[in-house]
Coordinates of C-alpha atoms in Angstrom, one line a residue:
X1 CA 31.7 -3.6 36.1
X2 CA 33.1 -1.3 33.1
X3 CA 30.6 0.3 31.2
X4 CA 30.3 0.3 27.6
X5 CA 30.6 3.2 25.4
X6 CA 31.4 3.1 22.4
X7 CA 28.9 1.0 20.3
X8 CA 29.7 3.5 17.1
X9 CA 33.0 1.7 16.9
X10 CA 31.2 -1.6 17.5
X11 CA 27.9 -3.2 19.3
X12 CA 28.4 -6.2 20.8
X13 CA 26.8 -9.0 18.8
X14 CA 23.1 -10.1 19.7
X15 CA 22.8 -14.0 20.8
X16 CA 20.0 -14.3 18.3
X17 CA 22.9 -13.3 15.8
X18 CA 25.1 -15.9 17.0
X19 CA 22.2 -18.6 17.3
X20 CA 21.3 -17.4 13.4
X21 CA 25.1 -18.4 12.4
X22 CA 25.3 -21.6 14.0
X23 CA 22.7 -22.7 12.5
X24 CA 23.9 -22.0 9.2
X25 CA 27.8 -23.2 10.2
X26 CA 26.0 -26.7 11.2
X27 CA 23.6 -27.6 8.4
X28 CA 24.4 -25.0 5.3
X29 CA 28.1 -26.4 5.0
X30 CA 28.7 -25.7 1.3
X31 CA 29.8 -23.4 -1.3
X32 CA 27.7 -21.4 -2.7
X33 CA 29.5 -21.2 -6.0
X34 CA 29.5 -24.7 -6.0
X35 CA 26.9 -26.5 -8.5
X36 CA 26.0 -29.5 -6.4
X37 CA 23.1 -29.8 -4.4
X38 CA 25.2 -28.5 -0.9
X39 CA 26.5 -25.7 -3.0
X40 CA 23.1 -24.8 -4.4
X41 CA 21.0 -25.0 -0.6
X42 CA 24.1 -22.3 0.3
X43 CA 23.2 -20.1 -2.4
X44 CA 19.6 -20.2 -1.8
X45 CA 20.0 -19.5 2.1
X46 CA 22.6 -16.9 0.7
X47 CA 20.1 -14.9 -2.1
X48 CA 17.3 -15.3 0.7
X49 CA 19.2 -13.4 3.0
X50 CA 20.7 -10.9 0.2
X51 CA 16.7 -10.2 -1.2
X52 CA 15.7 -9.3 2.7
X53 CA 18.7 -7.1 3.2
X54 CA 17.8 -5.4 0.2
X55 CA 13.6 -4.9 1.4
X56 CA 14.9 -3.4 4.6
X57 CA 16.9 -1.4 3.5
X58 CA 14.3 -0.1 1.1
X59 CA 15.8 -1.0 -2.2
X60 CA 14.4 -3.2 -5.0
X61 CA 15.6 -6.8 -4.6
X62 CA 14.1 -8.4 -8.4
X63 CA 16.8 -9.6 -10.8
X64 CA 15.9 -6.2 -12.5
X65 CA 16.4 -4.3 -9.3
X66 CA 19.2 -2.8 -7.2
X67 CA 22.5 -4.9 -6.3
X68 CA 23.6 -5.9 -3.2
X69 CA 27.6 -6.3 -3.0
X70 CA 28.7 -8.4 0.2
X71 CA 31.7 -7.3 1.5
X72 CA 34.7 -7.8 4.3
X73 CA 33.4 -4.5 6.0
X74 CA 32.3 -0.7 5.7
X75 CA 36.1 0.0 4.4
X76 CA 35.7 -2.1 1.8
X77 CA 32.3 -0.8 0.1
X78 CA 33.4 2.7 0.7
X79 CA 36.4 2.0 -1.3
X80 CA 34.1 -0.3 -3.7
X81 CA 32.1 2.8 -4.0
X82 CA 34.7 5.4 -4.8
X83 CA 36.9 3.7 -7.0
X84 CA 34.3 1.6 -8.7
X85 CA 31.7 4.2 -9.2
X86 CA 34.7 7.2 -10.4
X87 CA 36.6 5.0 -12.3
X88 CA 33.8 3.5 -14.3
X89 CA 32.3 6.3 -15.3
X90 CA 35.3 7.8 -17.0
X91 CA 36.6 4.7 -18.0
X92 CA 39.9 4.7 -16.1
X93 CA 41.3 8.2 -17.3
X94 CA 41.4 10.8 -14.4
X95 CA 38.4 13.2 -13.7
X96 CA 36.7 14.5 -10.8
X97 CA 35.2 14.0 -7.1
X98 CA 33.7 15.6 -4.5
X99 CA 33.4 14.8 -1.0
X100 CA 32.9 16.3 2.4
X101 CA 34.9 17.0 5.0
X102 CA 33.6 14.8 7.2
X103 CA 33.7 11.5 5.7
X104 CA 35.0 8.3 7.8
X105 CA 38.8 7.4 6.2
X106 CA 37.6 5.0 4.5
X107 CA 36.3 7.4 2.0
X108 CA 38.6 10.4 2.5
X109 CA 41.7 7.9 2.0
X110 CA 39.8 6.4 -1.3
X111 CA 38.9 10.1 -2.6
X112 CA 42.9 11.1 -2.2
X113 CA 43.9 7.5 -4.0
X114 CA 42.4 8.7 -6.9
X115 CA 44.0 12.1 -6.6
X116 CA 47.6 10.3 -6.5
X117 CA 46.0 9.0 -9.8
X118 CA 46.3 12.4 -11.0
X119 CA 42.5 12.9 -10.0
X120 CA 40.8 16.4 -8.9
X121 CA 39.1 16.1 -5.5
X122 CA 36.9 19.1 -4.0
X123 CA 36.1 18.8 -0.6
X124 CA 32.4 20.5 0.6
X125 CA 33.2 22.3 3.8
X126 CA 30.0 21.8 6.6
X127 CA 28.3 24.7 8.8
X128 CA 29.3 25.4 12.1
X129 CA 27.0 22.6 13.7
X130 CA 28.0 19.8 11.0
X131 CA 25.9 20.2 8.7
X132 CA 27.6 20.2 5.2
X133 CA 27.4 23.6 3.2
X134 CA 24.4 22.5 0.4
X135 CA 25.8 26.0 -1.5
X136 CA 29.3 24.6 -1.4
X137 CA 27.9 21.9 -3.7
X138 CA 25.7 23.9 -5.8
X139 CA 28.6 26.0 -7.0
X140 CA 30.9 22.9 -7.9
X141 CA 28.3 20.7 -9.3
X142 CA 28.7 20.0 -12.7
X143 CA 28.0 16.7 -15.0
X144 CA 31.4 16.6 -15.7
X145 CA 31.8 15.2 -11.3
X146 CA 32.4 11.5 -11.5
X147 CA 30.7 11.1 -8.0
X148 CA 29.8 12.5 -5.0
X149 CA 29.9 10.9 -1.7
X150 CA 28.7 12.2 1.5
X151 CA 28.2 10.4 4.7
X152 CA 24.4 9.7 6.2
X153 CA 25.1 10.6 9.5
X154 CA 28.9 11.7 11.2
X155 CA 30.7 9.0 12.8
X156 CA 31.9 11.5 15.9
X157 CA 29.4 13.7 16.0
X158 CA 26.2 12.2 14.9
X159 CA 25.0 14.8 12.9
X160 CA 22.9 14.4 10.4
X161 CA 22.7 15.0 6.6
X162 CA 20.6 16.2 4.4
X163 CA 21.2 13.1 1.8
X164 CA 17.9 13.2 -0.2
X165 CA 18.5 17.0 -1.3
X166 CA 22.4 16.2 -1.9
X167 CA 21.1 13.2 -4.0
X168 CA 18.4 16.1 -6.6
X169 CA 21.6 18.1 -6.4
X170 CA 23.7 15.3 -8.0
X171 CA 20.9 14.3 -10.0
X172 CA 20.1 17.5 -11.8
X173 CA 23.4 17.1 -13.3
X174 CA 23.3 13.8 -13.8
X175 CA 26.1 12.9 -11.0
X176 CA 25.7 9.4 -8.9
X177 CA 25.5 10.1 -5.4
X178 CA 27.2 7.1 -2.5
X179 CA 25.9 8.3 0.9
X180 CA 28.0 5.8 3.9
X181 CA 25.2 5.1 6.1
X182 CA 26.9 3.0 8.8
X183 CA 26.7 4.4 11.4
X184 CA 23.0 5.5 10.5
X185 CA 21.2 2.2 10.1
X186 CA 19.7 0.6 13.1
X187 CA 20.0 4.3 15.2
X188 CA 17.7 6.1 12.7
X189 CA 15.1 5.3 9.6
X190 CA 17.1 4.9 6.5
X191 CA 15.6 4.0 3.0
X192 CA 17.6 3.6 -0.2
X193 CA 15.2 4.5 -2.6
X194 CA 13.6 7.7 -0.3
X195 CA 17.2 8.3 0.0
X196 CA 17.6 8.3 -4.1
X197 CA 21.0 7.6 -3.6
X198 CA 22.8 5.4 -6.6
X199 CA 24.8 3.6 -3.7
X200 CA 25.2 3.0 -0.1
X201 CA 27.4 1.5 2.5
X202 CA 26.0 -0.6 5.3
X203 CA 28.4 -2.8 8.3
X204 CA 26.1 -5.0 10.6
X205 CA 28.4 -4.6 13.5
X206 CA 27.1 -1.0 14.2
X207 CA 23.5 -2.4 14.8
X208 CA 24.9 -6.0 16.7
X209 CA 25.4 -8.2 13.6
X210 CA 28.7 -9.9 12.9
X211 CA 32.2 -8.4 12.1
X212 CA 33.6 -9.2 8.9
X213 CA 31.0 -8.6 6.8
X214 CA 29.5 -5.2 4.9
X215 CA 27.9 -4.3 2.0
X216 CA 27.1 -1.8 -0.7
X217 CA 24.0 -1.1 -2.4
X218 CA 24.1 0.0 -5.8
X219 CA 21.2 1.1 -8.1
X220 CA 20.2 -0.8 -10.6
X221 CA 22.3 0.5 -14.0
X222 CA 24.8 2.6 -11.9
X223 CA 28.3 2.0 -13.6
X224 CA 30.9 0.2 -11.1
X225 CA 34.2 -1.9 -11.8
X226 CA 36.0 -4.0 -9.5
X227 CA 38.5 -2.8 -7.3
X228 CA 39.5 -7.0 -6.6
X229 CA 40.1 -9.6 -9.2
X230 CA 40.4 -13.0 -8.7
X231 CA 36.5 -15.2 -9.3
X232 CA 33.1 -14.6 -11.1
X233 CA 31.6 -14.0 -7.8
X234 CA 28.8 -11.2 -6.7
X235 CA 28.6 -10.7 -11.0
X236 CA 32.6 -10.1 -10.6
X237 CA 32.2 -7.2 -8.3
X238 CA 33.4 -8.3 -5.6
X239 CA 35.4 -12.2 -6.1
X240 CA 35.8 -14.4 -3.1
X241 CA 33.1 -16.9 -1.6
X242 CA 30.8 -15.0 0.3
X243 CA 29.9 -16.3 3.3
X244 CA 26.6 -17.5 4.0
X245 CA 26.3 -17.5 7.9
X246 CA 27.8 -13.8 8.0
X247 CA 25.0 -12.9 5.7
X248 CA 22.5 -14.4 7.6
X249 CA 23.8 -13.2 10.8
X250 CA 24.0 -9.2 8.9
X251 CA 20.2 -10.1 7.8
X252 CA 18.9 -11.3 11.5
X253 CA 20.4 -8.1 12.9
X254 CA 18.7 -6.0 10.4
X255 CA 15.3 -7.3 11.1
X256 CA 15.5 -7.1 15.0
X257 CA 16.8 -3.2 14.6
X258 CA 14.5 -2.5 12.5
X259 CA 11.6 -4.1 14.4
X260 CA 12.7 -2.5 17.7
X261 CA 13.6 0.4 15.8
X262 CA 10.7 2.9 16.8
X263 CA 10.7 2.5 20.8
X264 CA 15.0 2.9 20.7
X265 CA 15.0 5.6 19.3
X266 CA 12.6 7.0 21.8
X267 CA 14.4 5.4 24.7
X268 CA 17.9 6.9 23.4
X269 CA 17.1 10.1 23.2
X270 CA 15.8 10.1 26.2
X271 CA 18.9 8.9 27.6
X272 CA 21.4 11.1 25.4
X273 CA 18.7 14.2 26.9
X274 CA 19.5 12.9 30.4
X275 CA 23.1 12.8 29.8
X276 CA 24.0 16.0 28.3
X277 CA 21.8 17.8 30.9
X278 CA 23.6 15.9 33.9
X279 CA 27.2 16.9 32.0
X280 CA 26.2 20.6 31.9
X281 CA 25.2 20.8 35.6
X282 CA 28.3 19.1 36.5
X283 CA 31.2 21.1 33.7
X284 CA 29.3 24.4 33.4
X285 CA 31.9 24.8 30.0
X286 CA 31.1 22.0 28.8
X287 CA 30.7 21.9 24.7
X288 CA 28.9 19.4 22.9
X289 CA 29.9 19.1 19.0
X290 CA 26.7 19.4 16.7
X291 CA 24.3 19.7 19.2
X292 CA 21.5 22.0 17.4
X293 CA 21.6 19.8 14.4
X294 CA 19.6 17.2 13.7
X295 CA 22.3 14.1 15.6
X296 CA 21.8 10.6 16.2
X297 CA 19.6 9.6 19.6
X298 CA 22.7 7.9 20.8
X299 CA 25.8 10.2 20.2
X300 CA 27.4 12.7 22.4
X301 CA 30.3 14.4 21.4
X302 CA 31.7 16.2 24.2
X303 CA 34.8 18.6 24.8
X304 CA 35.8 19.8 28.3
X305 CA 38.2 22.6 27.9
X306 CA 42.3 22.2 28.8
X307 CA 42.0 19.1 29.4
X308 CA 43.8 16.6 26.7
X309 CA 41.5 14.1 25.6
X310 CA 44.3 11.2 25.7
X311 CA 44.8 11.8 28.9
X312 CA 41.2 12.1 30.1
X313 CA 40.1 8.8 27.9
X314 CA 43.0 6.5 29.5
X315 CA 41.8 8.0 33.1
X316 CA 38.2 7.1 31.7
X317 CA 39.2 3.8 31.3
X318 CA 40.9 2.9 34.0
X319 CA 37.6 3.9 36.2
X320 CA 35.6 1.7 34.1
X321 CA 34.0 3.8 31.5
X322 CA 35.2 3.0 28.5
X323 CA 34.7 5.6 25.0
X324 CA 36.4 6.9 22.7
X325 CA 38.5 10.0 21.1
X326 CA 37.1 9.4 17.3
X327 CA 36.9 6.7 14.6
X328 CA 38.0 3.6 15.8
X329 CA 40.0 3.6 12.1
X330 CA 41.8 6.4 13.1
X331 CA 43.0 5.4 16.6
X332 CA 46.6 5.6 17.3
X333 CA 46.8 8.6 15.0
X334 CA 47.8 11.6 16.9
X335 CA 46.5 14.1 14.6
X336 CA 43.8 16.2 16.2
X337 CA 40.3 15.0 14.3
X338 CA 39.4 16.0 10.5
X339 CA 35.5 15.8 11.4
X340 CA 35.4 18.3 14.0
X341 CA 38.4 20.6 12.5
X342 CA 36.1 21.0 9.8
X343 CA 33.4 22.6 12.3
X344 CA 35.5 25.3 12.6
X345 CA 36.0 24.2 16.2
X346 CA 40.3 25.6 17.1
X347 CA 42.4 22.8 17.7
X348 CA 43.0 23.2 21.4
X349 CA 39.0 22.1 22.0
X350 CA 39.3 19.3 19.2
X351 CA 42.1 17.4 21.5
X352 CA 40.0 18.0 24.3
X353 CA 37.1 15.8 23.0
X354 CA 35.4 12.5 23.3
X355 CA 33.1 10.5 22.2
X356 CA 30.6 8.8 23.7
X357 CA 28.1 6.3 21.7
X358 CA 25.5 4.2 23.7
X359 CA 22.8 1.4 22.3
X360 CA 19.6 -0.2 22.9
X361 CA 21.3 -2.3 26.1
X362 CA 22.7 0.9 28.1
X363 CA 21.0 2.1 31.1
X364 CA 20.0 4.9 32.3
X365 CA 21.8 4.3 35.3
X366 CA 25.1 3.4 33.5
X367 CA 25.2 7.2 32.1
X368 CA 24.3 9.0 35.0
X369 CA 27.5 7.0 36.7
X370 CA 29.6 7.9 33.5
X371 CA 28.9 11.4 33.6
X372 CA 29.5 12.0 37.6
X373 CA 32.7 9.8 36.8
X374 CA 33.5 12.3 33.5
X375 CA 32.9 15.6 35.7
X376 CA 35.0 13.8 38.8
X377 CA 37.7 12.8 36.4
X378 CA 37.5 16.3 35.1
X379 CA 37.9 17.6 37.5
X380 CA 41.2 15.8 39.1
X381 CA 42.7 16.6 35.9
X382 CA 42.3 20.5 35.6
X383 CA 43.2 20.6 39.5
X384 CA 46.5 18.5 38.6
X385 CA 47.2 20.7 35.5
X386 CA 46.6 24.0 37.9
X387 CA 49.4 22.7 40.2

């Protein structure tokens, strides 16, 4: 039996999810933009689920509170959020962004769009352990920033950031802060309004809710345009008929993450303790990215020296453990990874990592039998590269 990995790319979907859906798909069948009595049961299951999202998240959900944008995905409401946010606030003409260097594409790629638009991007650069450089941002603060955007917590390494001090940062001068928080909710607490952020990115799929759906969170008065055109949907936001049994499904696997929230993340770090102790005895040069900052409970991002982490993954794989080398939007590219460059780590360690991301169903007895297989695969390798 293969063991499974690599839940920051994607948790596999709880049955009460899939039981949540159903329901809806058999007896909510209409359109919730429509005005008849189907249509208006859809959008009442449809704002029921949108108000919960937002209470769990922490945000306001009153008519006078903060929004809640559905989306296709975590791509979407980054680029929702970047574009929206910059371009809205200086009303089309270029200006200015800054970002860090460890954003998922989704934002990078969005933060460079606008400089094709003849836009000025700063990047913050991060500490040695992942951490983003606070003085970086200090120094090119100023109101005249459109936005700044700055993940929760690193989608390779786990790390975590500092959001709530980013967001007084960007507040003291009057800057809205998006913080991309996928891969943070359902591992660790996260509260919009503790946060203070003026938006944030969510994806159920990271916390085993549906594919296909995502959303952004945006404070109440935060400017924001549309970055799709096409309906009246969502306040013209975001057109398209939202989909009423993805929502539900994105609600149901908030409230069971949430619930169980407390006792996972005691369990996980348990397990990611476990693991990296068992990896150590076993590859005495063994690095771990991030590892004296503050990281998510289920994250390891490990390099073994000289050893090329294509190479090591596809061996991985075909003994059954199955991770990953990065951002599943990145695979196939065979540029060493962004995130971890910007550590400071040299390139030749970079291509020799992985990462491994576990989740509330893994076993204690599935990572001790992925690290012996990591160490015996290792192993092989470096004896076949000796040769």
């Amino acid at each position: 039996m293969a063991i499974y990995l690599d839940y920051n790319a994607t948790a596999p979907i709880r049955r009460e999810v899939v039981e949540a859906m159903v329901h809806v798909w058999e007896n909510v069948p209409g359109n919730p933009a429509s005005q008849h009595q189907f249509g208006r049961a859809a959008r009442k299951r449809l704002e029921e689920a949108r108000d919960h999202i937002l209470a769990l998240l922490g945000a306001e959900p009153t008519r006078e509170g903060d929004r809640l944008i559905f989306t296709s995905g975590g791509t979407e409401a980054n680029n929702l959020a970047i574009l929206g946010i910059a371009l809205a606030r200086t009303e089309g003409m270029p200006g200015r962004i800054i970002i860090s260097s460890i954003e998922h594409p989704s934002v990078l790629r969005a933060a460079e769009t606008l400089v094709d638009w003849g836009w000025r991007l700063d990047t913050l650069d991060v500490h040695p352990n992942g951490v983003v450089n606070l003085e970086s941002l200090r120094r090119w603060i100023s109101p005249q920033v459109a936005l700044v955007s700055v993940t929760t917590a690193n989608h390779e390494t786990g790390v975590v950031q500092p959001v709530a001090e980013i967001a007084a940062i960007c507040h003291s001068h009057g800057v809205p802060f998006h913080t991309d928080a996928v891969q943070a909710v359902g591992k660790m607490p996260v509260s919009f309004r503790q946060f203070d952020a003026d938006a944030m990115t969510v994806t159920p799929h990271k916390f085993g809710g549906p594919l296909g759906i995502g959303a952004l969170i945006v404070k109440r008065g935060t400017p924001l345009r549309p970055i799709l055109y096409g309906g009246e949907q969502q306040e013209g936001l975001r057109p398209g008929t939202e989909s009423v049994a993805l929502a539900v499904g994105m609600e149901t696997a908030l409230a069971l993450a949430l619930a169980e929230l407390e006792d996972n993340i005691a369990r996980m770090r348990a397990l990611q303790q476990e693991f990296e102790q068992t990896l150590k005895a076993l590859i005495p040069d063994l690095i771990i990215h991030g590892e004296t900052a503050p990281r998510l409970p289920q994250t390891v991002n490990l390099a073994i020296p000289g050893i090329d982490n294509q190479i090591l993954f596809t061996a991985l794989d075909l003994e059954g453990v199955c991770c990953s080398i990065g951002s599943a939007c990145s695979s196939g590219s065979p540029e060493p990874s962004p995130s971890l460059l910007a550590l400071g780590a040299p390139r030749e360690i970079v291509k020799s990592s992985l990462r491994i991301s576990f989740g509330p169903k893994t076993t204690a007895e599935e990572l001790r039998t992925a690290a012996h297989t990591i160490a015996r695969v290792s192993q092989q390798l470096r004896k076949h590269v000796l040769r």
